[in-house]
Tab-separated table of C-alpha atoms and ligand atoms in Angstrom:
chain	number	residue	atom	x	y	z
O	1	UNK	CA	34.456	-45.812	-48.388
O	2	UNK	CA	36.649	-46.020	-51.414
O	3	UNK	CA	35.251	-46.568	-54.553
O	4	UNK	CA	35.845	-46.743	-58.403
O	5	UNK	CA	33.498	-45.543	-60.947
O	6	UNK	CA	33.811	-47.142	-64.289
O	7	UNK	CA	31.346	-47.025	-67.486
O	8	UNK	CA	31.137	-47.351	-71.316
O	9	UNK	CA	33.563	-50.206	-71.316
O	10	UNK	CA	31.760	-51.513	-74.219
O	11	UNK	CA	32.855	-55.329	-73.774
O	12	UNK	CA	32.242	-56.884	-77.148
O	13	UNK	CA	32.672	-53.845	-79.468
O	14	UNK	CA	35.252	-54.279	-82.299
O	15	UNK	CA	37.068	-50.888	-82.663
O	16	UNK	CA	38.996	-50.481	-85.933
O	17	UNK	CA	37.140	-53.419	-87.155
O	18	UNK	CA	39.283	-54.411	-90.798
O	19	UNK	CA	42.428	-52.745	-89.791
O	20	UNK	CA	45.279	-55.316	-89.285
O	21	UNK	CA	45.332	-54.607	-85.457
O	22	UNK	CA	41.740	-54.612	-84.759
O	23	UNK	CA	42.027	-58.167	-82.702
O	24	UNK	CA	44.296	-56.361	-80.446
O	25	UNK	CA	41.688	-53.606	-80.071
O	26	UNK	CA	39.000	-55.917	-79.354
O	27	UNK	CA	41.099	-57.662	-76.436
O	28	UNK	CA	42.155	-54.112	-75.016
O	29	UNK	CA	38.723	-53.715	-73.912
O	30	UNK	CA	38.537	-56.846	-71.945
O	31	UNK	CA	42.181	-55.789	-70.835
O	32	UNK	CA	40.537	-52.350	-69.373
O	33	UNK	CA	38.165	-54.381	-67.332
O	34	UNK	CA	41.019	-56.469	-65.831
O	35	UNK	CA	42.806	-53.703	-65.374
O	36	UNK	CA	39.910	-52.269	-63.122
O	37	UNK	CA	39.310	-55.625	-61.178
O	38	UNK	CA	43.108	-55.722	-60.391
O	39	UNK	CA	42.976	-51.906	-59.054
O	40	UNK	CA	39.884	-52.819	-56.694
O	41	UNK	CA	41.971	-55.668	-55.447
O	42	UNK	CA	44.996	-53.840	-54.933
O	43	UNK	CA	43.628	-50.623	-53.850
O	44	UNK	CA	41.324	-51.572	-51.123
O	45	UNK	CA	38.435	-50.508	-52.671
O	46	UNK	CA	34.936	-51.113	-51.343
O	47	UNK	CA	32.818	-50.638	-54.283
O	48	UNK	CA	32.748	-50.989	-57.839
O	49	UNK	CA	30.385	-48.329	-59.871
O	50	UNK	CA	29.860	-49.455	-63.457
O	51	UNK	CA	27.374	-46.722	-64.984
O	52	UNK	CA	26.111	-48.318	-67.981
O	53	UNK	CA	27.193	-49.770	-71.622
O	54	UNK	CA	29.440	-52.269	-69.775
O	55	UNK	CA	28.617	-54.477	-72.900
O	56	UNK	CA	28.669	-53.037	-76.457
O	57	UNK	CA	25.239	-54.980	-77.063
O	58	UNK	CA	23.254	-57.602	-75.369
O	59	UNK	CA	25.698	-59.413	-73.523
O	60	UNK	CA	25.929	-63.599	-74.106
O	61	UNK	CA	25.582	-65.670	-71.023
O	62	UNK	CA	29.309	-66.780	-71.026
O	63	UNK	CA	30.578	-63.359	-70.784
O	64	UNK	CA	28.213	-62.934	-68.018
O	65	UNK	CA	29.545	-65.876	-66.279
O	66	UNK	CA	33.308	-64.273	-67.180
O	67	UNK	CA	32.795	-61.089	-65.525
O	68	UNK	CA	30.641	-62.328	-62.416
O	69	UNK	CA	33.353	-64.551	-61.619
O	70	UNK	CA	36.194	-61.696	-61.395
O	71	UNK	CA	33.321	-59.874	-59.426
O	72	UNK	CA	32.943	-62.572	-56.933
O	73	UNK	CA	36.838	-62.672	-56.444
O	74	UNK	CA	37.005	-59.122	-55.609
O	75	UNK	CA	34.676	-59.817	-52.265
O	76	UNK	CA	34.098	-58.238	-50.005
O	77	UNK	CA	33.928	-55.253	-52.223
O	78	UNK	CA	30.475	-54.811	-53.642
O	79	UNK	CA	29.638	-54.142	-57.208
O	80	UNK	CA	26.750	-52.249	-58.839
O	81	UNK	CA	25.722	-52.091	-62.347
O	82	UNK	CA	23.068	-50.238	-64.391
O	83	UNK	CA	22.407	-51.195	-68.107
O	84	UNK	CA	22.952	-48.323	-70.497
O	85	UNK	CA	21.513	-47.755	-74.123
O	86	UNK	CA	23.841	-49.970	-75.894
O	87	UNK	CA	23.126	-52.578	-73.407
O	88	UNK	CA	19.760	-51.946	-72.356
O	89	UNK	CA	17.622	-54.657	-70.628
O	90	UNK	CA	15.321	-56.392	-73.127
O	91	UNK	CA	13.271	-59.153	-72.019
O	92	UNK	CA	15.522	-61.744	-73.913
O	93	UNK	CA	18.696	-60.433	-72.592
O	94	UNK	CA	20.276	-62.926	-70.068
O	95	UNK	CA	21.152	-59.563	-68.234
O	96	UNK	CA	17.705	-59.743	-66.961
O	97	UNK	CA	17.614	-63.213	-65.211
O	98	UNK	CA	21.441	-63.711	-64.502
O	99	UNK	CA	22.157	-65.532	-60.754
O	100	UNK	CA	25.001	-63.170	-60.101
O	101	UNK	CA	27.139	-63.290	-57.118
O	102	UNK	CA	25.998	-61.991	-53.646
O	103	UNK	CA	28.314	-58.647	-53.740
O	104	UNK	CA	27.055	-57.832	-57.060
O	105	UNK	CA	23.775	-55.511	-57.265
O	106	UNK	CA	22.195	-55.106	-61.020
O	107	UNK	CA	19.625	-52.587	-60.292
O	108	UNK	CA	17.889	-53.885	-63.640
O	109	UNK	CA	14.370	-51.932	-62.820
O	110	UNK	CA	13.232	-49.280	-64.950
O	111	UNK	CA	12.422	-47.206	-62.323
O	112	UNK	CA	14.647	-45.484	-59.676
O	113	UNK	CA	15.599	-48.314	-57.293
O	114	UNK	CA	18.649	-48.621	-54.791
O	115	UNK	CA	21.077	-51.200	-53.572
O	116	UNK	CA	21.415	-50.660	-49.695
O	117	UNK	CA	24.954	-52.020	-48.641
O	118	UNK	CA	24.746	-51.474	-44.887
O	119	UNK	CA	28.399	-52.534	-44.302
O	120	UNK	CA	29.606	-49.460	-46.262
O	121	UNK	CA	26.750	-47.102	-44.702
O	122	UNK	CA	25.911	-46.439	-48.614
O	123	UNK	CA	22.658	-46.597	-50.944
O	124	UNK	CA	23.378	-46.809	-54.513
O	125	UNK	CA	20.066	-45.298	-56.541
O	126	UNK	CA	19.783	-46.164	-60.375
O	127	UNK	CA	17.721	-47.671	-62.779
O	128	UNK	CA	18.400	-49.693	-66.204
O	129	UNK	CA	17.721	-48.681	-69.696
O	130	UNK	CA	15.023	-51.087	-71.238
O	131	UNK	CA	15.169	-49.540	-74.580
O	132	UNK	CA	18.122	-47.769	-76.450
O	133	UNK	CA	16.425	-44.149	-76.692
O	134	UNK	CA	14.949	-42.286	-73.691
O	135	UNK	CA	14.283	-38.488	-73.953
O	136	UNK	CA	12.558	-37.596	-70.883
O	137	UNK	CA	14.843	-35.833	-68.124
O	138	UNK	CA	14.574	-38.377	-65.620
O	139	UNK	CA	17.334	-37.497	-63.191
O	140	UNK	CA	15.985	-33.700	-63.066
O	141	UNK	CA	13.908	-34.036	-59.827
O	142	UNK	CA	15.690	-36.401	-57.416
O	143	UNK	CA	16.325	-35.602	-53.725
O	144	UNK	CA	17.780	-38.267	-51.178
O	145	UNK	CA	16.716	-38.380	-47.540
O	146	UNK	CA	18.867	-37.216	-45.019
O	147	UNK	CA	19.522	-40.421	-43.027
O	148	UNK	CA	23.156	-40.373	-42.227
O	149	UNK	CA	24.028	-42.699	-45.215
O	150	UNK	CA	26.152	-42.079	-48.029
O	151	UNK	CA	23.698	-41.370	-51.333
O	152	UNK	CA	25.439	-42.228	-54.412
O	153	UNK	CA	23.531	-41.982	-57.872
O	154	UNK	CA	24.453	-44.127	-60.792
O	155	UNK	CA	23.203	-42.720	-63.827
O	156	UNK	CA	23.820	-42.847	-67.668
O	157	UNK	CA	23.036	-40.184	-70.163
O	158	UNK	CA	23.470	-36.598	-71.019
O	159	UNK	CA	22.410	-35.936	-74.795
O	160	UNK	CA	18.956	-35.239	-76.031
O	161	UNK	CA	18.115	-38.976	-76.716
O	162	UNK	CA	20.161	-40.405	-73.777
O	163	UNK	CA	18.072	-38.604	-70.908
O	164	UNK	CA	19.122	-35.239	-70.795
O	165	UNK	CA	20.904	-34.358	-67.641
O	166	UNK	CA	20.861	-30.622	-66.167
O	167	UNK	CA	23.849	-30.440	-63.858
O	168	UNK	CA	22.479	-27.719	-61.677
O	169	UNK	CA	19.231	-30.106	-60.706
O	170	UNK	CA	21.521	-32.827	-59.939
O	171	UNK	CA	23.844	-30.986	-57.765
O	172	UNK	CA	20.854	-29.857	-55.746
O	173	UNK	CA	19.450	-33.283	-55.210
O	174	UNK	CA	21.932	-34.029	-52.431
O	175	UNK	CA	23.949	-37.056	-53.536
O	176	UNK	CA	27.223	-37.415	-52.069
O	177	UNK	CA	28.229	-38.612	-55.428
O	178	UNK	CA	27.055	-39.008	-59.014
O	179	UNK	CA	28.547	-41.638	-61.187
O	180	UNK	CA	27.481	-41.052	-64.762
O	181	UNK	CA	28.254	-42.739	-67.840
O	182	UNK	CA	27.562	-42.553	-71.621
O	183	UNK	CA	29.890	-39.856	-72.190
O	184	UNK	CA	33.060	-41.134	-73.552
O	185	UNK	CA	35.234	-38.251	-72.370
O	186	UNK	CA	36.342	-37.842	-68.797
O	187	UNK	CA	34.211	-34.790	-67.270
O	188	UNK	CA	34.678	-34.177	-63.942
O	189	UNK	CA	32.502	-31.530	-61.784
O	190	UNK	CA	34.700	-31.893	-58.153
O	191	UNK	CA	32.511	-29.318	-56.322
O	192	UNK	CA	29.105	-30.700	-57.348
O	193	UNK	CA	30.588	-34.210	-56.606
O	194	UNK	CA	29.404	-35.333	-60.132
O	195	UNK	CA	31.509	-36.990	-62.811
O	196	UNK	CA	31.275	-38.886	-66.471
O	197	UNK	CA	34.380	-41.148	-65.873
O	198	UNK	CA	34.725	-41.716	-69.573
O	199	UNK	CA	35.383	-45.118	-71.318
O	200	UNK	CA	38.481	-46.816	-69.881
O	201	UNK	CA	39.625	-47.526	-73.431
O	202	UNK	CA	38.950	-45.444	-76.700
O	203	UNK	CA	36.349	-46.915	-78.751
O	204	UNK	CA	36.988	-45.288	-82.277
O	205	UNK	CA	38.642	-42.873	-83.854
O	206	UNK	CA	36.297	-39.984	-82.787
O	207	UNK	CA	37.509	-40.736	-79.173
O	208	UNK	CA	40.621	-38.444	-79.295
O	209	UNK	CA	42.975	-38.209	-75.851
O	210	UNK	CA	43.332	-40.332	-72.991
O	211	UNK	CA	41.244	-42.598	-71.084
O	212	UNK	CA	40.609	-43.874	-68.091
O	213	UNK	CA	38.359	-44.597	-64.735
O	214	UNK	CA	37.723	-42.683	-61.459
O	215	UNK	CA	38.865	-43.286	-57.847
O	216	UNK	CA	37.052	-41.585	-55.062
O	217	UNK	CA	36.707	-41.568	-51.448
O	218	UNK	CA	33.568	-40.766	-49.177
O	219	UNK	CA	33.889	-39.869	-45.606
O	220	UNK	CA	33.545	-37.406	-42.919
O	221	UNK	CA	35.374	-34.664	-45.165
O	222	UNK	CA	33.278	-35.360	-47.759
O	223	UNK	CA	33.756	-36.995	-51.339
O	224	UNK	CA	36.996	-36.584	-53.264
O	225	UNK	CA	37.787	-38.210	-56.598
O	226	UNK	CA	40.243	-38.151	-59.059
O	227	UNK	CA	40.545	-39.343	-62.775
O	228	UNK	CA	43.082	-42.104	-63.211
O	229	UNK	CA	44.616	-42.767	-67.151
O	230	UNK	CA	44.635	-46.596	-67.478
O	231	UNK	CA	43.900	-46.751	-71.584
O	232	UNK	CA	46.563	-48.960	-73.719
O	233	UNK	CA	45.418	-46.921	-77.087
O	234	UNK	CA	44.976	-43.462	-77.889
O	235	UNK	CA	43.469	-41.908	-81.263
O	236	UNK	CA	45.622	-38.970	-82.066
O	237	UNK	CA	44.466	-36.527	-85.019
O	238	UNK	CA	47.663	-35.177	-87.303
O	239	UNK	CA	47.103	-32.633	-89.545
O	240	UNK	CA	49.408	-32.569	-92.780
O	241	UNK	CA	49.394	-29.270	-94.915
O	242	UNK	CA	50.549	-30.554	-98.419
O	243	UNK	CA	51.564	-28.551	-101.287
O	244	UNK	CA	50.958	-28.841	-105.170
O	245	UNK	CA	54.569	-30.585	-105.546
O	246	UNK	CA	53.342	-33.061	-102.708
O	247	UNK	CA	52.935	-36.856	-103.671
O	248	UNK	CA	51.731	-39.814	-101.609
O	249	UNK	CA	55.110	-41.154	-100.866
O	250	UNK	CA	56.669	-37.888	-99.790
O	251	UNK	CA	53.637	-37.620	-97.233
O	252	UNK	CA	54.294	-40.943	-96.311
O	253	UNK	CA	58.080	-40.293	-95.431
O	254	UNK	CA	57.434	-37.085	-93.767
O	255	UNK	CA	55.032	-38.746	-91.336
O	256	UNK	CA	56.956	-41.583	-90.974
O	257	UNK	CA	59.620	-39.279	-89.085
O	258	UNK	CA	57.017	-37.437	-87.519
O	259	UNK	CA	54.607	-40.104	-86.042
O	260	UNK	CA	55.542	-41.849	-82.741
O	261	UNK	CA	56.041	-45.728	-83.632
O	262	UNK	CA	54.847	-46.859	-80.420
O	263	UNK	CA	51.967	-48.756	-81.317
O	264	UNK	CA	49.477	-47.602	-78.795
O	265	UNK	CA	49.143	-44.453	-80.677
O	266	UNK	CA	46.592	-44.930	-83.676
O	267	UNK	CA	46.673	-41.821	-85.953
O	268	UNK	CA	43.973	-39.684	-87.818
O	269	UNK	CA	45.425	-37.734	-90.612
O	270	UNK	CA	43.903	-35.014	-92.317
O	271	UNK	CA	45.338	-33.441	-95.532
O	272	UNK	CA	44.865	-29.481	-96.134
O	273	UNK	CA	46.622	-27.122	-98.196
O	274	UNK	CA	46.447	-27.301	-102.173
O	275	UNK	CA	47.394	-30.066	-104.258
O	276	UNK	CA	47.738	-30.107	-108.041
O	277	UNK	CA	44.210	-30.120	-109.421
O	278	UNK	CA	44.301	-34.025	-110.698
O	279	UNK	CA	46.259	-35.256	-107.962
O	280	UNK	CA	44.821	-38.425	-105.900
O	281	UNK	CA	46.638	-38.799	-103.024
O	282	UNK	CA	46.773	-42.740	-102.299
O	283	UNK	CA	45.740	-43.671	-98.740
O	284	UNK	CA	46.857	-46.835	-98.655
O	285	UNK	CA	50.556	-45.533	-99.438
O	286	UNK	CA	50.228	-43.108	-96.794
O	287	UNK	CA	48.855	-45.475	-94.076
O	288	UNK	CA	52.114	-47.332	-94.431
O	289	UNK	CA	53.727	-44.643	-92.220
O	290	UNK	CA	52.198	-46.084	-89.008
O	291	UNK	CA	49.185	-47.261	-87.335
O	292	UNK	CA	46.912	-44.677	-89.439
O	293	UNK	CA	43.318	-45.457	-89.054
O	294	UNK	CA	41.957	-43.045	-91.783
O	295	UNK	CA	43.229	-40.329	-93.984
O	296	UNK	CA	40.992	-37.537	-94.905
O	297	UNK	CA	41.694	-35.444	-97.962
O	298	UNK	CA	40.639	-31.906	-97.566
O	299	UNK	CA	42.965	-30.133	-99.704
O	300	UNK	CA	41.906	-27.855	-102.354
O	301	UNK	CA	43.032	-27.947	-106.034
O	302	UNK	CA	45.823	-25.199	-107.112
O	303	UNK	CA	44.118	-23.795	-110.062
O	304	UNK	CA	46.280	-20.947	-111.863
O	305	UNK	CA	43.484	-18.629	-111.915
O	306	UNK	CA	44.784	-15.900	-113.966
O	307	UNK	CA	45.760	-18.356	-116.578
O	308	UNK	CA	42.295	-19.898	-116.598
O	309	UNK	CA	40.246	-16.859	-116.828
O	310	UNK	CA	42.727	-15.780	-119.939
O	311	UNK	CA	42.465	-18.894	-121.666
O	312	UNK	CA	38.559	-19.137	-120.976
O	313	UNK	CA	37.816	-15.703	-121.775
O	314	UNK	CA	35.158	-16.318	-124.259
O	315	UNK	CA	33.279	-18.851	-122.013
O	316	UNK	CA	31.447	-19.468	-118.667
O	317	UNK	CA	34.562	-20.488	-116.782
O	318	UNK	CA	36.361	-16.727	-116.990
O	319	UNK	CA	32.779	-15.157	-115.671
O	320	UNK	CA	32.507	-18.072	-112.889
O	321	UNK	CA	35.963	-17.352	-111.911
O	322	UNK	CA	35.522	-13.569	-112.184
O	323	UNK	CA	32.101	-14.057	-109.933
O	324	UNK	CA	33.935	-16.226	-107.126
O	325	UNK	CA	37.333	-15.366	-106.936
O	326	UNK	CA	36.709	-11.705	-105.115
O	327	UNK	CA	39.362	-10.430	-102.676
O	328	UNK	CA	36.877	-10.706	-100.108
O	329	UNK	CA	35.836	-14.300	-101.070
O	330	UNK	CA	35.548	-16.609	-97.756
O	331	UNK	CA	35.937	-20.288	-97.312
O	332	UNK	CA	32.580	-21.021	-98.808
O	333	UNK	CA	33.215	-19.003	-101.956
O	334	UNK	CA	36.517	-20.843	-102.275
O	335	UNK	CA	35.023	-24.007	-102.210
O	336	UNK	CA	32.242	-23.247	-104.479
O	337	UNK	CA	34.982	-21.797	-106.917
O	338	UNK	CA	37.164	-25.014	-106.693
O	339	UNK	CA	34.149	-27.299	-106.974
O	340	UNK	CA	32.886	-25.304	-109.663
O	341	UNK	CA	35.980	-25.392	-111.747
O	342	UNK	CA	36.162	-29.209	-111.347
O	343	UNK	CA	32.823	-29.681	-112.891
O	344	UNK	CA	33.418	-26.999	-115.597
O	345	UNK	CA	36.795	-28.012	-116.905
O	346	UNK	CA	37.758	-31.017	-119.111
O	347	UNK	CA	40.077	-33.664	-116.882
O	348	UNK	CA	43.017	-32.663	-118.462
O	349	UNK	CA	43.144	-28.867	-117.988
U	401	MN	MN1	25.852	-44.844	-73.820
């Protein structure tokens, strides 16, 4: 029995909203779904598992019609879905009453339910979120019958406010495979047969690294699965160390030669090092170096402390510098020193 496990597609989300490529990013989430549907069709997949947060928020009726017609097109492959915290099943959601195709099994109950798939000798267990926050460890005390069928758990969560998950407890429950959603980075526990597949496309600038889905097989030899990359975009953090002579234009030119111009890469730039005390780096100038989602300035002002101490030998500034600029000063003291000097000194110091 061959399966594809996906989750956290967040259809309808708008990553990089306000940036010039935002429309492309929104479309990329739908493209990821189309890629998975194509993989099901072309690779002879029997079962498509969607472990929550299929939609970023309550789906629209027309969106459900859209996905349902694609699900219908991959029959006889079976599809099992649960709702996660983002697309949780509130009473007014069209999720609750949608007439799905016969090969689609939506586990809409708020308590453990199952989809029995006799043609695949498989039972998929799971339930849906009906509210965005669930603090109870609802997956901690499960066990499956030894009835000769394959048992899969479809589940969503893994942090304190979205069903805390203990891997040890899950591993003991006896599932052939546990298909998890909610965590956007892929995390595979091959021996335990448990995995978070991660989102197939990164959702925002904190979603660093590659994204994809899981393809697996359950048979007499047990369950084997691997992660398959499919994302169009990839967010990459880049740190730039500046010096007191650096300017915004220089940083932009340096980045132009350093960043891969392939539009799939989206960069998050972090500036570190020391700058002229009155230097303000212009983010818009730096951004022109490529597809840069943000520029975070963590530079420290390069004060000439000896000169300042001499010039201010009769006031608070010199005492402040002596107090904080000790050879054993840590990062916190250095920061306090820079912030303190910014506050104490007139703007043209
Ligand atoms: Mn989630």
